Coordinates of C-alpha atoms in Angstrom, one line a residue:
Chain A
X6 CA 4.3 -15.2 -4.1
X7 CA 6.9 -12.9 -5.2
X8 CA 9.1 -12.0 -2.0
X9 CA 11.0 -8.6 -1.7
X10 CA 13.8 -8.0 0.4
X11 CA 14.8 -4.5 1.6
X12 CA 18.3 -3.5 2.7
X13 CA 18.9 -2.3 5.3
X14 CA 16.3 -2.9 7.8
X15 CA 17.7 0.4 9.9
X16 CA 19.5 3.0 8.4
X17 CA 21.5 5.7 10.6
X18 CA 22.0 9.3 8.4
X19 CA 22.8 12.9 9.6
X20 CA 21.1 16.1 7.4
X21 CA 22.7 16.8 4.2
X22 CA 24.0 12.8 3.8
X23 CA 22.9 11.0 0.4
X24 CA 21.4 7.5 1.2
X25 CA 20.8 4.8 -0.4
X26 CA 17.9 1.8 0.1
X27 CA 18.0 -1.6 -1.6
X28 CA 14.9 -3.5 -2.8
X29 CA 15.3 -7.4 -4.3
X30 CA 12.6 -8.9 -5.9
X31 CA 12.7 -12.7 -5.8
X32 CA 12.2 -13.3 -9.5
X33 CA 12.1 -10.7 -12.4
X34 CA 9.1 -7.6 -11.6
X35 CA 10.3 -5.6 -14.5
X36 CA 10.1 -2.2 -13.4
X37 CA 6.7 -2.5 -11.8
X38 CA 8.0 -1.1 -8.2
X39 CA 6.9 1.7 -6.1
X40 CA 8.1 3.1 -3.1
X41 CA 6.1 4.3 0.1
X42 CA 7.1 6.7 2.7
X43 CA 5.4 6.3 6.0
X44 CA 5.7 8.2 9.4
X45 CA 4.3 6.7 12.9
X46 CA 0.8 7.1 12.7
X47 CA 0.3 8.1 9.4
X48 CA -0.7 6.1 6.0
X49 CA 1.9 6.0 3.3
X50 CA 2.4 8.3 0.9
X51 CA 3.7 7.4 -2.7
X52 CA 7.1 8.4 -3.8
X53 CA 8.2 6.6 -6.8
X54 CA 6.5 4.3 -9.3
X55 CA 7.4 2.1 -12.0
X56 CA 10.8 2.3 -10.5
X57 CA 12.0 5.9 -11.6
X58 CA 9.1 7.8 -12.0
X59 CA 9.1 10.6 -9.6
X60 CA 5.2 10.9 -7.9
X61 CA 4.0 14.7 -8.4
X62 CA 4.4 17.1 -5.6
X63 CA 7.3 14.8 -4.3
X64 CA 10.6 16.4 -3.7
X65 CA 13.6 16.0 -6.5
X66 CA 16.1 14.9 -4.0
X67 CA 14.2 11.6 -4.0
X68 CA 15.1 9.3 -7.1
X69 CA 14.5 5.8 -7.7
X70 CA 16.3 3.4 -10.2
X71 CA 16.7 -0.3 -11.3
X72 CA 15.0 -3.1 -13.2
X73 CA 13.8 -7.0 -13.1
X74 CA 14.8 -7.6 -9.4
X75 CA 17.1 -5.0 -8.0
X76 CA 16.2 -1.4 -7.2
X77 CA 17.3 1.2 -5.2
X78 CA 15.9 4.4 -3.7
X79 CA 18.1 7.3 -3.0
X80 CA 17.9 10.4 -1.0
X81 CA 20.2 13.3 -2.6
X82 CA 20.5 15.2 0.7
X83 CA 18.3 14.3 3.5
X84 CA 16.5 16.7 5.0
X85 CA 14.6 16.6 8.7
X86 CA 11.6 15.8 7.0
X87 CA 13.1 12.2 5.7
X88 CA 13.2 10.6 8.6
X89 CA 10.3 7.9 8.4
X90 CA 10.1 4.3 7.2
X91 CA 10.5 3.7 3.6
X92 CA 8.7 0.2 1.7
X93 CA 9.2 -1.1 -1.5
X94 CA 6.2 -2.9 -3.1
X95 CA 6.0 -4.9 -6.3
X96 CA 3.4 -4.7 -8.5
X97 CA 3.8 -7.0 -11.4
X98 CA 1.1 -9.5 -10.3
X99 CA -1.8 -9.4 -8.3
X100 CA -0.4 -10.7 -5.5
X101 CA 1.4 -7.5 -4.6
X102 CA 4.0 -7.9 -2.0
X103 CA 5.5 -5.1 0.1
X104 CA 9.4 -5.4 1.7
X105 CA 9.6 -5.4 5.3
X106 CA 10.6 -1.8 5.9
X107 CA 13.9 0.5 6.0
X108 CA 13.6 3.0 9.2
X109 CA 15.9 5.8 8.2
X110 CA 16.7 7.5 11.7
X111 CA 18.3 10.5 12.7
X112 CA 22.5 9.6 13.5
Chain B
X58 CA -9.9 17.5 -2.5
X59 CA -8.8 14.0 -3.2
X60 CA -10.1 11.3 -0.1
X61 CA -10.5 8.3 1.2
X62 CA -12.2 8.0 4.4
X63 CA -12.3 4.3 6.4
X64 CA -14.6 3.5 9.2
X65 CA -16.3 0.8 10.9
X66 CA -13.1 -1.1 13.1
X67 CA -13.4 -2.1 16.2
X68 CA -13.3 -4.7 19.0
X69 CA -14.1 -8.6 18.1
X70 CA -14.2 -11.6 19.5
X71 CA -12.1 -14.5 17.7
X72 CA -14.7 -16.2 15.1
X73 CA -16.9 -12.8 14.6
X74 CA -17.4 -10.4 11.8
X75 CA -17.0 -7.3 10.9
X76 CA -17.8 -4.8 8.0
X77 CA -15.4 -2.0 6.9
X78 CA -16.1 1.2 4.8
X79 CA -14.1 3.4 2.7
X80 CA -16.0 6.5 1.7
X81 CA -14.7 7.8 -1.2
X82 CA -14.4 11.9 -2.4
X83 CA -13.0 14.4 -5.1
X84 CA -12.6 11.7 -8.0
X85 CA -14.8 10.2 -9.9
X86 CA -14.7 6.9 -7.6
X87 CA -16.0 4.4 -10.7
X88 CA -13.2 4.9 -12.7
X89 CA -10.6 3.8 -10.0
X90 CA -9.6 0.0 -9.0
X91 CA -9.4 0.1 -5.2
X92 CA -7.4 -1.7 -2.5
X93 CA -7.6 -2.6 1.1
X94 CA -3.9 -2.7 3.0
X95 CA -3.3 -3.6 6.8
X96 CA -1.1 -3.4 9.1
X97 CA -0.7 -4.7 12.2
X98 CA 1.0 -3.2 15.3
X99 CA 4.5 -2.1 14.8
X100 CA 4.9 -4.4 11.3
X101 CA 4.7 -4.0 7.6
X102 CA 2.3 -3.3 5.4
X103 CA 0.3 -6.3 4.1
X104 CA -1.9 -6.0 0.7
X105 CA -5.3 -7.6 1.4
X106 CA -8.0 -6.9 -1.2
X107 CA -8.5 -5.4 -4.7
X108 CA -11.3 -4.7 -7.1
X109 CA -11.2 -3.4 -10.7
X110 CA -12.9 0.2 -10.9
X111 CA -16.5 -1.6 -12.3
X112 CA -16.4 -4.6 -9.8
X113 CA -15.5 -7.3 -12.6
X114 CA -12.4 -8.8 -11.1
X115 CA -11.4 -9.1 -7.4
X116 CA -8.3 -10.4 -6.1
X117 CA -7.8 -11.4 -2.6
X118 CA -4.3 -12.1 -0.3
X119 CA -4.1 -16.2 0.9
X120 CA -4.3 -15.0 4.0
X121 CA -7.6 -13.7 3.8
X122 CA -9.3 -15.6 0.7
X123 CA -12.3 -17.5 1.7
X124 CA -13.1 -15.3 4.8
X125 CA -12.9 -11.5 3.6
X126 CA -15.0 -9.8 0.8
X127 CA -14.4 -6.8 -1.2
X128 CA -16.9 -5.2 -2.7
X129 CA -18.1 -1.4 -3.8
X130 CA -21.2 0.3 -4.8
X131 CA -20.4 3.3 -7.1
X132 CA -23.7 4.8 -7.0
X133 CA -22.3 5.8 -3.1
X134 CA -18.6 6.3 -3.6
X135 CA -18.0 3.8 -1.3
X136 CA -16.1 0.6 -0.7
X137 CA -16.4 -2.4 1.5
X138 CA -14.7 -5.2 3.2
X139 CA -16.7 -8.0 5.0
X140 CA -14.6 -9.5 7.4
X141 CA -15.4 -13.3 8.9
X142 CA -14.5 -15.9 11.0
X143 CA -11.6 -13.1 12.1
X144 CA -8.5 -14.1 13.7
X145 CA -5.9 -12.7 16.5
X146 CA -3.7 -12.1 13.5
X147 CA -5.9 -10.1 11.8
X148 CA -5.3 -7.0 14.2
X149 CA -4.3 -4.9 12.1
X150 CA -5.1 -0.7 10.9
X151 CA -6.8 -1.7 7.8
X152 CA -6.2 1.1 4.9
X153 CA -8.0 1.8 1.7
X154 CA -6.0 2.6 -1.4
X155 CA -6.5 4.1 -4.9
X156 CA -5.4 3.1 -8.1
X157 CA -3.4 5.7 -9.9
X158 CA -4.5 5.1 -13.2
X159 CA -8.3 5.4 -14.0
X160 CA -10.1 2.6 -16.1
X161 CA -6.8 0.1 -15.8
X162 CA -6.7 -3.3 -16.4
X163 CA -3.2 -4.1 -14.9
X164 CA -1.7 -3.9 -11.3
X165 CA -0.6 -0.6 -10.4
X166 CA 0.5 1.5 -7.5
X167 CA -1.2 2.9 -4.8
X168 CA -1.4 7.0 -5.1
X169 CA -4.1 8.0 -2.5
X170 CA -4.8 6.7 1.0
X171 CA -6.9 7.0 3.9
X172 CA -5.9 7.4 7.1
X173 CA -6.6 3.7 8.5
X174 CA -9.4 2.7 10.6
X175 CA -8.1 -0.5 13.4
X176 CA -9.5 -3.8 14.2
X177 CA -8.7 -5.7 17.3
X178 CA -9.7 -9.2 17.6
X179 CA -9.5 -10.5 21.1
X180 CA -11.5 -12.5 23.8

C-alpha cells in the first residue's frame, strides 16, 4: 500500500498567518491527491482535489500544489473557522490511504 | 440537497455482526461510486470499502477483507456494509462518502460525506 506522511502533526498559528502543510507519498501518485478539513464531531469536507483544484464553495485562501510524491496545502491568511484537522488522501489506486492528519491550533 | 445519512450503528460483542445502511438523496445515486470510511475514537481516517456505481466492482481494505461486504440497492438509493466477525479494533465512526465524478471507472476524491454512525465492539 502507498503510505502518506503529513507534517507537521500539530501546527500552532494565529489569525492572519500563512500556513503550509506537507504531505509525502511513499511512491508516485501523479496528481491524485485530495485534501480534507475535519472539525470535531463532524464529517470531513473536501477542499482540494487532483492536488491543486479547488472544490466548489471552498474559499480561495486555500490552495494546493505538488505532484509525484510531494504535496502542500497552503492557507494564505488564516481565519477563525480554519482551526481544524487536515488530512491528505491519495486516490492513485483502489487502496486509498490518508495521511495521519495535521491539527491546526490557535496560538 | 445532496445528502448521505448513515444508520445501523450500535454496540455489538466481539465476533458479532452488524449491518450499516447509507441512504442517499439529492443526486442520481445509481451513477456514483460510494465508499465506507471509518475513524476510530481520537484517530485518523481509514478507508474501508468501495463499490462502483453499478455494483460491478468492489474493493476492500486488507483490515476488513473477508469479514465485511459492501453492497448497494440502486432502486432504494441505499448503500450497505455487512460487518461480520467484528473485533474491538473495528470500533469507530463509520462514514459513507460519494465519488466526485459520475459513472467513474477510476479512483476519485470523496466530495460528499454522511454524518457518520458509531459502531462499538465490546463485551
